[in-house]
Amino acid sequence: MKKIMVTGALGQIGSELITKLRSEYGTENVLATDIRRMDSATEGPFEILDVTDANNMHALAKDFGADTMMHMAALLSAKAEDEPLFAWNLNMGGLMNALEVSRELDMQFFTPSSIGAFGPSTPKKDTPQDTLQRPTTMYGVNKVAGELLCDYYFHKFGMDTRGVRFPGLISYVAQPGGGTTDYAVDIYYKALEEGKYTSYIAEGTRMDMMYMPDALQAIVDLMEADPTKLIHRNAFNVTAMSFEPSEIAASIKKQIPTFEMAYDVDPVRQAIADSWPDSIDPTAAINEWGFKANYDLDKMTVDMLSKLKIKLN
Ligand code: AKB
């Protein structure tokens, strides 16, 4: 059985990843770590960890007997534009520490990249797996450097590094913070709470998205995949849907006919969104490890609204 250490375990992905991993591998085999203290309602091994503290990261991984590292702690795109130096130190410092600890302790390694690793000169439609990557955001610079570092640790040290490029992730459990795609989560909350939403992303701006259950399954499937079939290993394009604000609004309207949408564009997040692809091509992930997404926009909307309704009541 795997012994998995997760950083950023209280973040948007981490908080659900922990539950998924504990159901697959056993509660005692998954160590959740985060810079904040865990909600007392959550059960299982938990330790406080600042990912920029390499010694503590090493000690926790060693004491737990971890054989797998899932490094999720990172600052998202919009927040990273506010604080670029802090983003560099946290995103790159945390990743280097996680890679080094994993090398020293011979651990399998996962970290997510993002559609943010692409830039304005990247082909916008059906963005290929291997293509031009000249991002114009600090987050994107971090993600490209991270993808290259993970490849480097595989080629140089033979480390079993694996990763995906996630699109915007949508979930009813933990809310994202500081991302550009967060509107596609906020909209469901506001639809139920106020019956209307003002989008900070302009009409017509397409971005890739995925429902969290598909994202979590993708992580497990990639980590379990036969290594001999992996040509890319890191930064696989994965996506389930591509939409623009009026399309998610139309999907919500099918469930809440009185729902109304308005726009008040935030220039910073709009500029980031404009620099990202409209839709990425996940063929390499499908061919090399059988990536599959089960939720399209309407199926996700029905599930999101029904789960959120229970949560908000
Ligand atoms: C963000 O918007 O920053 C993230 C991402 C696409 O990486 N959700």
Coordinates of C-alpha atoms and ligand atoms in Angstrom, one line a residue:
M1 CA 0.0 0.0 0.0
K2 CA 1.2 3.5 -0.8
K3 CA 2.2 5.9 2.0
I4 CA 1.3 9.4 0.6
M5 CA 2.3 12.8 1.9
V6 CA 0.2 15.7 0.5
T7 CA 1.3 19.4 0.8
G8 CA -1.3 22.2 0.6
A9 CA -3.9 19.7 1.9
L10 CA -6.4 22.4 2.9
G11 CA -6.4 24.0 -0.5
Q12 CA -9.0 23.7 -3.2
I13 CA -7.6 20.5 -4.7
G14 CA -5.9 19.2 -1.5
S15 CA -8.9 19.1 0.7
E16 CA -10.8 16.8 -1.6
L17 CA -7.7 14.9 -2.7
I18 CA -7.1 13.8 0.9
T19 CA -10.6 12.3 1.1
K20 CA -10.2 10.5 -2.2
L21 CA -6.7 9.2 -1.4
R22 CA -7.9 8.0 2.1
S23 CA -10.8 6.1 0.6
E24 CA -8.4 4.5 -2.0
Y25 CA -5.4 3.8 0.2
G26 CA -6.6 3.9 3.8
T27 CA -6.8 6.9 6.2
E28 CA -3.6 6.0 8.0
N29 CA -1.6 5.9 4.8
V30 CA -2.2 9.6 3.8
L31 CA -0.5 12.4 5.6
A32 CA -2.1 15.8 5.1
T33 CA 0.1 18.8 5.6
D34 CA -0.7 22.5 5.4
I35 CA 0.5 25.8 6.8
R36 CA -2.9 26.2 8.5
R37 CA -4.3 24.0 11.1
M38 CA -6.9 21.4 10.0
D39 CA -10.6 21.6 10.8
S40 CA -11.1 19.4 13.8
A41 CA -13.9 17.6 12.0
T42 CA -11.4 16.1 9.5
E43 CA -9.9 12.8 10.6
G44 CA -6.5 11.2 9.8
P45 CA -2.8 12.1 10.1
F46 CA -2.2 15.8 9.8
E47 CA 0.9 18.0 10.4
I48 CA 1.6 21.7 10.0
L49 CA 4.1 22.4 7.2
D50 CA 5.4 25.5 5.6
V51 CA 6.7 24.1 2.2
T52 CA 9.5 26.6 2.2
D53 CA 10.9 24.8 5.3
A54 CA 12.9 21.9 3.7
N55 CA 14.1 20.4 6.9
N56 CA 10.6 20.0 8.4
M57 CA 9.3 18.6 5.1
H58 CA 12.1 16.0 5.1
A59 CA 11.5 15.1 8.7
L60 CA 7.8 14.7 8.3
A61 CA 8.1 12.6 5.1
K62 CA 10.8 10.4 6.8
D63 CA 8.9 9.9 10.1
F64 CA 5.7 9.0 8.2
G65 CA 7.6 6.6 5.9
A66 CA 6.1 8.3 2.9
D67 CA 6.9 6.7 -0.5
T68 CA 4.8 9.2 -2.5
M69 CA 4.7 13.0 -2.5
M70 CA 1.8 15.0 -3.9
H71 CA 2.9 18.6 -3.9
M72 CA -0.2 20.8 -4.1
A73 CA 0.8 24.0 -2.2
A74 CA 1.0 27.0 -4.6
L75 CA -0.3 30.5 -5.1
L76 CA -2.8 30.8 -7.9
S77 CA -2.6 33.1 -11.0
A78 CA -4.3 36.3 -9.9
K79 CA -2.8 36.3 -6.4
A80 CA 0.6 35.7 -7.9
E81 CA 0.3 38.8 -10.1
D82 CA -0.4 40.8 -6.9
E83 CA 2.7 39.4 -5.2
P84 CA 5.1 38.1 -7.8
L85 CA 8.1 37.8 -5.6
F86 CA 6.2 36.0 -2.9
A87 CA 4.7 33.8 -5.6
W88 CA 8.2 32.9 -6.9
N89 CA 9.5 32.1 -3.5
L90 CA 6.5 30.0 -2.5
N91 CA 5.8 28.3 -5.8
M92 CA 9.4 27.6 -6.8
G93 CA 10.9 27.2 -3.3
G94 CA 8.2 24.8 -2.3
L95 CA 8.5 22.8 -5.5
M96 CA 12.3 22.5 -5.2
N97 CA 12.0 21.4 -1.6
A98 CA 9.4 18.8 -2.5
L99 CA 11.5 17.5 -5.4
E100 CA 14.6 17.3 -3.3
V101 CA 12.9 15.6 -0.3
S102 CA 11.4 13.1 -2.8
R103 CA 14.8 12.5 -4.4
E104 CA 16.5 12.0 -1.0
L105 CA 13.8 9.6 0.2
D106 CA 13.2 7.9 -3.2
M107 CA 9.5 8.8 -3.4
Q108 CA 7.2 8.9 -6.4
F109 CA 6.2 12.5 -7.1
F110 CA 3.1 14.3 -8.4
T111 CA 2.6 18.1 -8.8
P112 CA 0.0 19.9 -11.0
S113 CA 0.9 22.3 -13.7
S114 CA -1.9 24.4 -15.3
I115 CA -3.3 25.9 -18.5
G116 CA -1.5 28.9 -17.0
A117 CA 1.8 27.4 -18.4
F118 CA 0.7 28.6 -21.8
G119 CA 0.9 32.2 -23.1
P120 CA -0.4 34.5 -25.8
S121 CA 1.8 33.0 -28.5
T122 CA 0.6 29.4 -27.8
P123 CA -1.9 28.1 -30.4
K124 CA -5.3 29.0 -28.8
K125 CA -7.5 26.2 -30.1
D126 CA -6.8 22.5 -29.5
T127 CA -3.5 23.5 -27.9
P128 CA -1.2 20.6 -28.5
Q129 CA 0.7 18.7 -25.7
D130 CA 4.0 19.9 -27.0
T131 CA 3.9 23.5 -28.1
L132 CA 5.2 27.1 -27.6
Q133 CA 5.1 28.1 -23.9
R134 CA 5.9 31.8 -23.3
P135 CA 3.5 32.7 -20.5
T136 CA 3.2 36.4 -19.5
T137 CA 2.2 35.8 -15.8
M138 CA 4.4 35.0 -12.8
Y139 CA 2.2 31.9 -12.2
G140 CA 2.8 30.8 -15.8
V141 CA 6.6 31.3 -15.4
N142 CA 6.5 29.2 -12.2
K143 CA 4.4 26.5 -13.9
V144 CA 6.7 26.2 -17.0
A145 CA 9.8 26.1 -14.7
G146 CA 8.1 23.5 -12.6
E147 CA 7.2 21.3 -15.6
L148 CA 10.9 21.5 -16.8
L149 CA 12.2 20.7 -13.3
C150 CA 10.0 17.6 -13.0
D151 CA 11.3 16.4 -16.3
Y152 CA 14.8 17.2 -15.2
Y153 CA 14.5 15.1 -12.0
F154 CA 13.2 12.2 -14.1
H155 CA 16.0 12.4 -16.6
K156 CA 18.8 13.3 -14.3
F157 CA 17.9 11.2 -11.2
G158 CA 15.5 8.6 -12.6
M159 CA 12.8 9.9 -10.2
D160 CA 9.3 8.8 -10.9
T161 CA 7.8 12.3 -11.4
R162 CA 4.3 12.7 -12.9
G163 CA 2.0 15.6 -13.5
V164 CA -0.9 17.1 -15.4
R165 CA -1.8 20.6 -16.7
F166 CA -5.1 21.3 -14.9
P167 CA -7.7 23.6 -16.4
G168 CA -10.0 25.6 -14.0
L169 CA -11.3 23.2 -11.4
I170 CA -14.9 23.5 -10.2
S171 CA -16.0 22.0 -6.9
Y172 CA -18.7 22.5 -4.2
V173 CA -16.4 21.5 -1.3
A174 CA -13.5 24.0 -0.9
Q175 CA -13.5 27.4 -2.7
P176 CA -10.5 28.4 -4.7
G177 CA -8.7 31.6 -3.8
G178 CA -6.8 34.0 -6.1
G179 CA -7.3 32.2 -9.4
T180 CA -8.5 33.5 -12.7
T181 CA -11.0 30.7 -13.3
D182 CA -12.6 31.1 -9.9
Y183 CA -15.6 32.9 -11.5
A184 CA -16.8 29.5 -12.7
V185 CA -17.1 28.4 -9.0
D186 CA -18.4 31.7 -7.6
I187 CA -21.3 31.7 -10.1
Y188 CA -22.9 28.6 -8.6
Y189 CA -22.8 30.1 -5.1
K190 CA -24.3 33.4 -6.2
A191 CA -26.9 31.6 -8.4
L192 CA -28.3 29.9 -5.3
E193 CA -27.7 32.7 -2.8
E194 CA -28.8 35.7 -4.9
G195 CA -30.2 34.4 -8.2
K196 CA -27.7 36.5 -10.2
Y197 CA -24.0 36.9 -10.8
T198 CA -21.7 39.6 -12.0
S199 CA -18.8 38.1 -14.0
Y200 CA -15.3 39.6 -13.8
I201 CA -14.5 37.7 -17.0
A202 CA -15.8 39.1 -20.2
E203 CA -18.4 37.4 -22.4
G204 CA -16.7 35.4 -25.2
T205 CA -13.7 34.5 -23.1
R206 CA -13.3 30.7 -23.4
M207 CA -11.2 28.7 -20.9
D208 CA -10.9 24.9 -20.2
M209 CA -12.5 23.6 -17.1
M210 CA -13.0 20.3 -15.2
Y211 CA -15.3 19.1 -12.4
M212 CA -13.3 18.1 -9.3
P213 CA -14.2 14.4 -9.3
D214 CA -12.7 14.0 -12.7
A215 CA -9.6 15.9 -11.6
L216 CA -9.1 13.7 -8.6
Q217 CA -9.6 10.5 -10.6
A218 CA -7.0 11.8 -13.1
I219 CA -4.4 12.2 -10.4
V220 CA -5.0 8.6 -9.1
D221 CA -5.0 7.1 -12.6
L222 CA -1.8 8.9 -13.6
M223 CA 0.0 7.8 -10.4
E224 CA -1.1 4.2 -11.0
A225 CA -0.3 4.2 -14.7
D226 CA 2.2 1.7 -16.2
P227 CA 5.4 3.8 -16.4
T228 CA 6.5 2.1 -19.6
K229 CA 3.5 3.6 -21.4
L230 CA 4.3 7.2 -20.3
I231 CA 6.1 9.1 -23.0
H232 CA 5.5 12.5 -21.4
R233 CA 5.3 11.8 -17.6
N234 CA 4.8 15.4 -16.6
A235 CA 2.4 18.2 -17.6
F236 CA -0.2 16.2 -19.5
N237 CA -2.9 18.4 -20.9
V238 CA -6.2 17.3 -19.3
T239 CA -9.6 19.0 -19.8
A240 CA -13.3 18.1 -19.7
M241 CA -15.0 21.2 -21.3
S242 CA -14.3 24.6 -22.6
F243 CA -16.8 27.4 -22.1
E244 CA -17.3 31.1 -21.8
P245 CA -19.3 33.0 -19.2
S246 CA -22.6 33.1 -21.1
E247 CA -22.5 29.3 -21.7
I248 CA -22.1 28.5 -18.0
A249 CA -24.9 31.0 -17.3
A250 CA -27.1 29.3 -19.9
S251 CA -26.4 25.9 -18.2
I252 CA -27.5 27.3 -14.8
K253 CA -30.6 28.9 -16.4
K254 CA -31.7 25.4 -17.4
Q255 CA -31.9 24.6 -13.7
I256 CA -32.8 28.1 -12.3
P257 CA -34.8 29.9 -15.1
T258 CA -34.8 33.2 -13.3
F259 CA -31.0 33.3 -13.0
E260 CA -29.4 36.6 -14.4
M261 CA -25.9 37.4 -15.5
A262 CA -24.2 40.7 -15.7
Y263 CA -20.6 41.7 -16.4
D264 CA -18.0 44.0 -14.6
V265 CA -14.7 43.0 -16.1
D266 CA -11.6 42.9 -13.9
P267 CA -8.7 44.0 -16.2
V268 CA -6.1 42.0 -14.4
R269 CA -7.9 38.7 -14.5
Q270 CA -9.2 39.4 -18.0
A271 CA -5.6 39.9 -19.2
I272 CA -4.6 36.6 -17.7
A273 CA -7.6 34.8 -19.2
D274 CA -6.9 36.4 -22.6
S275 CA -3.3 35.0 -22.5
W276 CA -4.5 31.4 -22.0
P277 CA -5.8 28.9 -24.5
D278 CA -9.5 28.6 -25.5
S279 CA -9.3 24.8 -25.4
I280 CA -6.4 22.3 -24.9
D281 CA -6.0 18.9 -26.5
P282 CA -5.8 16.0 -24.0
T283 CA -4.9 13.3 -26.6
A284 CA -1.5 12.4 -25.0
A285 CA -3.2 11.8 -21.6
I286 CA -5.9 9.7 -23.3
N287 CA -3.4 7.6 -25.2
E288 CA -0.7 7.2 -22.6
W289 CA -2.7 6.5 -19.4
G290 CA -6.4 6.4 -20.4
F291 CA -7.5 9.8 -19.1
K292 CA -11.2 10.2 -19.2
A293 CA -13.6 12.9 -17.9
N294 CA -17.2 11.9 -16.9
Y295 CA -18.7 15.4 -16.5
D296 CA -19.6 17.8 -19.2
L297 CA -21.0 21.3 -18.4
D298 CA -24.7 20.4 -18.0
K299 CA -24.0 17.3 -15.9
M300 CA -21.6 19.3 -13.7
T301 CA -24.2 22.1 -13.3
V302 CA -26.9 19.7 -12.1
D303 CA -24.5 18.0 -9.6
M304 CA -23.0 21.3 -8.4
L305 CA -26.3 22.9 -7.8
S306 CA -27.8 20.0 -5.9
K307 CA -24.7 19.5 -3.7
L308 CA -24.3 23.2 -3.0
K309 CA -28.0 23.5 -2.1
I310 CA -27.5 21.0 0.7
K311 CA -24.2 22.7 1.8
L312 CA -25.7 26.2 1.9
N313 CA -28.8 25.1 3.8
Ligands
AKB1 C1 -6.1 29.7 -11.8 O1 -7.1 30.3 -12.3 O2 -5.1 30.3 -11.4 C2 -6.1 28.2 -11.7 C3 -5.4 27.6 -12.8 C4 -6.2 27.5 -14.1 O3 -4.3 27.2 -12.7 N1 -7.4 27.8 -11.5

